Amino acid sequence: MVEIFLRTLPFFAIIGLGYWAGRSRFFTEDATAYLTKFVFYFALSAMLFRFAATLPFAEIFNGRLVLGYLLGTMAVYLFATFVAWIRGLDIPTAAVEAQCAAIGNVGFLGLPMLALLLSEAAIGPVMLVLAVDLVVFSSLIVILINAGRDGRLGLATLRLIGLGLAKNPMIVSISAGMLWSAFQMPVPDPLNDFLTLLGGAATPGALFAIGASLASKSAERVQIAAWLSFCKLVIHPACVAIALIWLIPVATFPASVAIAAAALPVAGNVYMLAAHYRVAPHRASAAILLSTAASILSVPVVIAWLATL
């Protein structure tokens, strides 16, 4: 437990450094936005494409893992939605809370951290988890918010979802890399060196950007944020563990990677969606801030437990 905590500490230390830079205004919100854009569109995309293209396709795609992770994540999503319904929340607000409870920071935090902690073999399962989050649940929140407001699901919403997926660099890079791998095309050395160099900026850049973005988050609605953080850090990995260990069993290593990914704090893009649609942005902001702080201790606990499987 202590050893795992010490191994994860440098990751959170970089997040803390970014937080200080943002809080002290050494890094402005504009600077954070441009750093995030660089990591999102270039560094992280290069890392994802390189790993997807160089790994055998059979090692990347695992249908049982996708189904089990989807089942576990949907369980906590529906549970959070049910609790929100009991509290009398409208559909858009309930959708934001459910998104906080079920969608973790897999791209910016999970991908670099789990690759280093659990070896590069973790990349394949992490990419599948990321793909499920982006394709299924990022689409679901848009559907629920628009349907909750308009009372119906129009073609404009479906078009918006389709364009969003087609323009998402993570989806594009994973898909392109998997196609490259499926056709068993070799990656030329100059291209591999280019992707390695550019992708190397993803880990420190993403972690620093997380911290800098947290500096602008508020700690309002602490009770709600605590509930959503508990869902994300405890209930979500528990549901995924039940699904992947007992309901739809998969091999120990990919199951452990998916459970560890489920234990990550609330993703920053939940706040971006909430702010864009003007639905409970302060609620999402507080959940991101609180869950990220709590994950400094909770993530090592989960990984230590997984080591006993």
Coordinates of C-alpha atoms in Angstrom, one line a residue:
M1 CA 0.0 0.0 0.0
V2 CA 2.7 2.5 1.0
E3 CA 4.8 1.5 -2.0
I4 CA 1.9 2.0 -4.4
F5 CA 1.1 5.4 -2.8
L6 CA 4.7 6.5 -3.3
R7 CA 4.6 5.4 -6.9
T8 CA 1.4 7.3 -7.6
L9 CA 2.6 10.4 -5.6
P10 CA 4.7 11.9 -8.5
F11 CA 1.6 11.9 -10.7
F12 CA -0.4 13.8 -8.1
A13 CA 2.6 16.0 -7.4
I14 CA 2.6 17.2 -11.0
I15 CA -1.2 17.9 -10.7
G16 CA -0.4 19.8 -7.5
L17 CA 2.3 21.8 -9.3
G18 CA -0.2 22.7 -12.1
Y19 CA -2.8 23.7 -9.4
W20 CA -0.3 26.0 -7.8
A21 CA 0.5 27.5 -11.2
G22 CA -3.1 28.1 -11.9
R23 CA -4.0 29.3 -8.4
S24 CA -1.1 31.8 -8.4
R25 CA -2.0 33.0 -11.9
F26 CA 1.4 32.1 -13.1
F27 CA -0.6 30.0 -15.6
T28 CA -3.7 32.0 -16.7
E29 CA -6.9 30.3 -17.8
D30 CA -6.0 31.0 -21.4
A31 CA -2.6 29.4 -21.0
T32 CA -4.3 26.3 -19.4
A33 CA -6.8 26.1 -22.2
Y34 CA -4.0 26.2 -24.9
L35 CA -2.0 23.6 -23.0
T36 CA -5.1 21.3 -22.7
K37 CA -5.7 21.8 -26.4
F38 CA -2.1 20.8 -27.2
V39 CA -2.3 17.7 -25.1
F40 CA -5.8 16.7 -26.4
Y41 CA -5.2 17.2 -30.1
F42 CA -1.5 16.4 -30.4
A43 CA 0.4 14.7 -27.6
L44 CA -2.3 12.3 -26.3
S45 CA -3.5 11.6 -29.8
A46 CA 0.1 10.6 -30.8
M47 CA 0.4 8.4 -27.8
L48 CA -2.9 6.7 -28.5
F49 CA -2.3 6.1 -32.2
R50 CA 1.2 4.8 -31.6
F51 CA 0.1 2.2 -29.0
A52 CA -2.9 1.2 -31.0
A53 CA -0.9 0.8 -34.2
T54 CA 2.0 -1.1 -32.7
L55 CA -0.1 -3.5 -30.5
P56 CA -1.5 -6.7 -32.2
F57 CA -5.3 -6.1 -32.8
A58 CA -6.1 -9.2 -30.8
E59 CA -4.4 -7.7 -27.7
I60 CA -6.4 -4.5 -28.0
F61 CA -10.0 -5.6 -28.6
N62 CA -11.7 -7.7 -25.9
G63 CA -15.4 -8.0 -26.3
R64 CA -16.0 -9.4 -22.8
L65 CA -14.1 -6.5 -21.2
V66 CA -16.1 -4.0 -23.1
L67 CA -19.4 -5.6 -22.1
G68 CA -18.4 -6.0 -18.5
Y69 CA -17.1 -2.5 -18.1
L70 CA -20.2 -1.2 -19.9
L71 CA -22.4 -3.2 -17.5
G72 CA -20.7 -2.0 -14.4
T73 CA -20.6 1.6 -15.5
M74 CA -24.2 1.6 -16.6
A75 CA -25.1 0.2 -13.1
V76 CA -23.6 3.2 -11.3
Y77 CA -25.0 5.6 -13.9
L78 CA -28.5 4.3 -13.4
F79 CA -28.1 4.3 -9.6
A80 CA -26.9 7.9 -9.5
T81 CA -29.8 8.8 -11.8
F82 CA -32.3 7.0 -9.5
V83 CA -31.0 8.9 -6.5
A84 CA -31.2 12.2 -8.4
W85 CA -34.8 11.3 -9.3
I86 CA -35.7 10.6 -5.7
R87 CA -34.4 14.1 -4.8
G88 CA -36.7 15.6 -7.4
L89 CA -34.0 16.7 -9.9
D90 CA -34.9 17.3 -13.6
I91 CA -33.5 15.1 -16.3
P92 CA -30.6 17.3 -17.5
T93 CA -29.3 17.9 -13.9
A94 CA -29.7 14.1 -13.1
A95 CA -27.7 13.4 -16.3
V96 CA -24.8 15.6 -15.2
E97 CA -24.8 14.0 -11.7
A98 CA -24.8 10.5 -13.3
Q99 CA -21.9 11.5 -15.6
C100 CA -19.9 12.7 -12.6
A101 CA -20.6 9.3 -10.9
A102 CA -19.6 7.2 -13.8
I103 CA -17.0 8.9 -16.0
G104 CA -13.4 9.2 -14.8
N105 CA -10.4 11.0 -16.0
V106 CA -9.2 8.1 -18.1
G107 CA -7.6 10.0 -21.0
F108 CA -5.5 12.6 -19.2
L109 CA -4.8 10.8 -15.9
G110 CA -5.5 7.1 -16.3
L111 CA -3.7 6.5 -19.6
P112 CA -0.3 7.8 -18.6
M113 CA -0.5 6.7 -14.9
L114 CA -1.7 3.1 -15.5
A115 CA 0.7 2.6 -18.4
L116 CA 3.6 3.4 -16.1
L117 CA 2.3 1.7 -12.9
L118 CA 0.9 -1.5 -14.5
S119 CA 3.2 -1.6 -17.6
E120 CA 2.5 -0.8 -21.3
A121 CA 0.3 -3.9 -21.5
A122 CA -2.3 -1.8 -19.7
I123 CA -2.7 0.5 -22.7
G124 CA -5.1 -1.8 -24.6
P125 CA -7.6 -2.2 -21.8
V126 CA -7.4 1.5 -21.0
M127 CA -8.1 2.4 -24.6
L128 CA -11.2 0.2 -24.6
V129 CA -12.4 1.8 -21.4
L130 CA -11.8 5.3 -22.9
A131 CA -13.7 4.3 -26.1
V132 CA -16.7 3.1 -24.1
D133 CA -16.8 6.4 -22.1
L134 CA -16.5 8.6 -25.1
V135 CA -18.8 6.7 -27.5
V136 CA -21.5 5.6 -25.1
F137 CA -21.7 7.9 -22.1
S138 CA -20.5 11.2 -23.7
S139 CA -23.3 10.6 -26.2
L140 CA -25.8 9.6 -23.6
I141 CA -25.5 12.9 -21.6
V142 CA -26.0 14.9 -24.7
I143 CA -29.1 12.9 -25.5
L144 CA -30.6 13.2 -22.0
I145 CA -29.9 16.9 -21.7
N146 CA -31.5 17.7 -25.1
A147 CA -34.4 15.3 -24.7
G148 CA -35.0 16.6 -21.2
R149 CA -35.2 20.2 -22.5
D150 CA -37.1 19.5 -25.7
G151 CA -39.2 16.5 -24.6
R152 CA -38.0 14.6 -27.7
L153 CA -34.8 13.4 -29.5
G154 CA -34.4 15.3 -32.7
L155 CA -32.2 14.7 -35.8
A156 CA -30.2 17.8 -34.8
T157 CA -29.1 16.1 -31.6
L158 CA -28.1 12.9 -33.4
R159 CA -26.2 15.0 -35.9
L160 CA -24.4 16.8 -33.1
I161 CA -23.4 13.6 -31.4
G162 CA -22.2 12.1 -34.7
L163 CA -20.1 15.2 -35.5
G164 CA -18.7 15.3 -31.9
L165 CA -17.5 11.7 -32.2
A166 CA -16.1 12.1 -35.7
K167 CA -14.1 15.2 -34.5
N168 CA -12.9 13.8 -31.2
P169 CA -9.1 13.3 -31.6
M170 CA -9.1 10.4 -29.1
I171 CA -11.7 8.5 -31.0
V172 CA -10.0 9.2 -34.3
S173 CA -6.5 8.3 -33.1
I174 CA -7.7 5.0 -31.4
S175 CA -9.7 4.0 -34.5
A176 CA -6.9 4.9 -36.9
G177 CA -4.4 3.0 -34.8
M178 CA -6.6 -0.1 -34.5
L179 CA -7.2 -0.1 -38.3
W180 CA -3.4 0.2 -38.8
S181 CA -2.9 -2.8 -36.5
A182 CA -5.7 -4.8 -38.0
F183 CA -4.1 -4.5 -41.4
Q184 CA -0.7 -5.5 -39.8
M185 CA 1.1 -2.5 -41.4
P186 CA 4.5 -1.8 -39.9
V187 CA 5.1 1.7 -38.4
P188 CA 8.2 3.2 -40.2
D189 CA 11.0 4.1 -37.8
P190 CA 10.8 7.9 -38.5
L191 CA 7.1 7.9 -37.9
N192 CA 7.5 5.8 -34.7
D193 CA 10.2 8.2 -33.4
F194 CA 8.0 11.2 -34.2
L195 CA 5.0 9.7 -32.3
T196 CA 7.2 8.7 -29.4
L197 CA 8.7 12.2 -29.1
L198 CA 5.3 13.9 -29.4
G199 CA 3.5 11.4 -27.2
G200 CA 6.1 11.8 -24.5
A201 CA 4.7 15.2 -23.8
A202 CA 1.3 13.7 -23.0
T203 CA 2.0 12.5 -19.5
P204 CA 3.5 15.7 -17.9
G205 CA 1.4 18.0 -20.0
A206 CA -1.9 16.2 -19.2
L207 CA -1.2 16.1 -15.5
F208 CA -0.1 19.7 -15.3
A209 CA -3.2 20.7 -17.3
I210 CA -5.4 18.8 -14.9
G211 CA -4.0 20.7 -11.9
A212 CA -4.1 24.1 -13.6
S213 CA -7.7 23.6 -14.6
L214 CA -8.6 22.6 -11.0
A215 CA -7.5 26.0 -9.8
S216 CA -10.5 27.5 -11.5
K217 CA -13.0 25.0 -10.0
S218 CA -15.2 25.9 -7.0
A219 CA -15.9 23.9 -3.9
E220 CA -19.6 24.8 -3.7
R221 CA -22.3 22.2 -3.0
V222 CA -19.8 20.1 -0.9
Q223 CA -22.4 17.6 0.2
I224 CA -23.5 16.8 -3.3
A225 CA -19.9 16.7 -4.5
A226 CA -19.0 14.3 -1.7
W227 CA -21.8 12.0 -2.7
L228 CA -20.8 12.1 -6.4
S229 CA -17.1 11.5 -5.4
F230 CA -18.1 8.5 -3.4
C231 CA -20.0 7.1 -6.3
K232 CA -17.1 7.7 -8.6
L233 CA -14.2 6.5 -6.4
V234 CA -16.0 3.7 -4.5
I235 CA -19.2 2.5 -6.1
H236 CA -18.1 2.7 -9.7
P237 CA -15.0 0.5 -9.3
A238 CA -17.0 -1.9 -7.1
C239 CA -19.7 -2.3 -9.8
V240 CA -17.0 -2.8 -12.5
A241 CA -15.3 -5.4 -10.3
I242 CA -18.5 -7.3 -9.8
A243 CA -19.1 -7.3 -13.5
L244 CA -15.6 -8.3 -14.6
I245 CA -14.8 -10.8 -11.8
W246 CA -18.1 -12.6 -11.3
L247 CA -20.8 -11.7 -13.9
I248 CA -18.7 -11.6 -17.1
P249 CA -15.3 -12.9 -16.0
V250 CA -12.2 -11.9 -17.9
A251 CA -8.5 -12.5 -17.3
T252 CA -7.1 -11.0 -14.2
F253 CA -4.8 -8.4 -15.7
P254 CA -7.3 -6.6 -18.1
A255 CA -10.0 -6.8 -15.4
S256 CA -7.6 -5.1 -12.9
V257 CA -6.8 -2.4 -15.4
A258 CA -10.5 -1.7 -16.1
I259 CA -11.3 -1.6 -12.3
A260 CA -8.3 0.7 -11.7
A261 CA -9.6 3.0 -14.5
A262 CA -13.0 3.0 -12.9
A263 CA -11.5 4.2 -9.7
L264 CA -10.2 7.4 -11.2
P265 CA -11.7 10.8 -10.3
V266 CA -14.4 12.6 -12.2
A267 CA -13.3 13.7 -15.7
G268 CA -12.8 17.3 -16.6
N269 CA -15.0 17.1 -19.7
V270 CA -18.0 16.6 -17.5
Y271 CA -17.6 20.2 -16.4
M272 CA -17.1 21.4 -20.0
L273 CA -20.4 19.7 -21.0
A274 CA -22.2 21.1 -18.0
A275 CA -20.9 24.6 -18.6
H276 CA -21.7 24.4 -22.3
Y277 CA -25.4 23.4 -21.7
R278 CA -25.6 25.5 -18.5
V279 CA -26.7 22.6 -16.4
A280 CA -25.3 22.4 -12.9
P281 CA -21.7 23.4 -13.7
H282 CA -20.9 24.2 -10.1
R283 CA -22.0 20.7 -9.1
A284 CA -19.7 19.2 -11.6
S285 CA -16.9 21.6 -10.7
A286 CA -17.0 20.7 -7.1
A287 CA -17.2 16.9 -7.8
I288 CA -14.1 17.1 -10.0
L289 CA -12.1 19.1 -7.4
L290 CA -13.1 16.9 -4.4
S291 CA -12.8 13.5 -6.2
T292 CA -9.3 14.4 -7.5
A293 CA -8.1 15.4 -4.0
A294 CA -9.6 12.2 -2.5
S295 CA -8.2 10.0 -5.2
I296 CA -4.7 10.7 -3.9
L297 CA -5.5 8.2 -1.2
S298 CA -8.3 6.1 -2.8
V299 CA -6.5 5.1 -6.1
P300 CA -3.5 3.5 -4.3
V301 CA -6.0 1.6 -2.1
V302 CA -7.8 0.2 -5.1
I303 CA -4.5 -0.7 -6.9
A304 CA -3.2 -2.3 -3.7
W305 CA -6.4 -4.4 -3.5
L306 CA -6.1 -5.4 -7.2
A307 CA -2.5 -6.6 -6.6
T308 CA -4.0 -9.3 -4.3
L309 CA -6.3 -10.8 -7.0

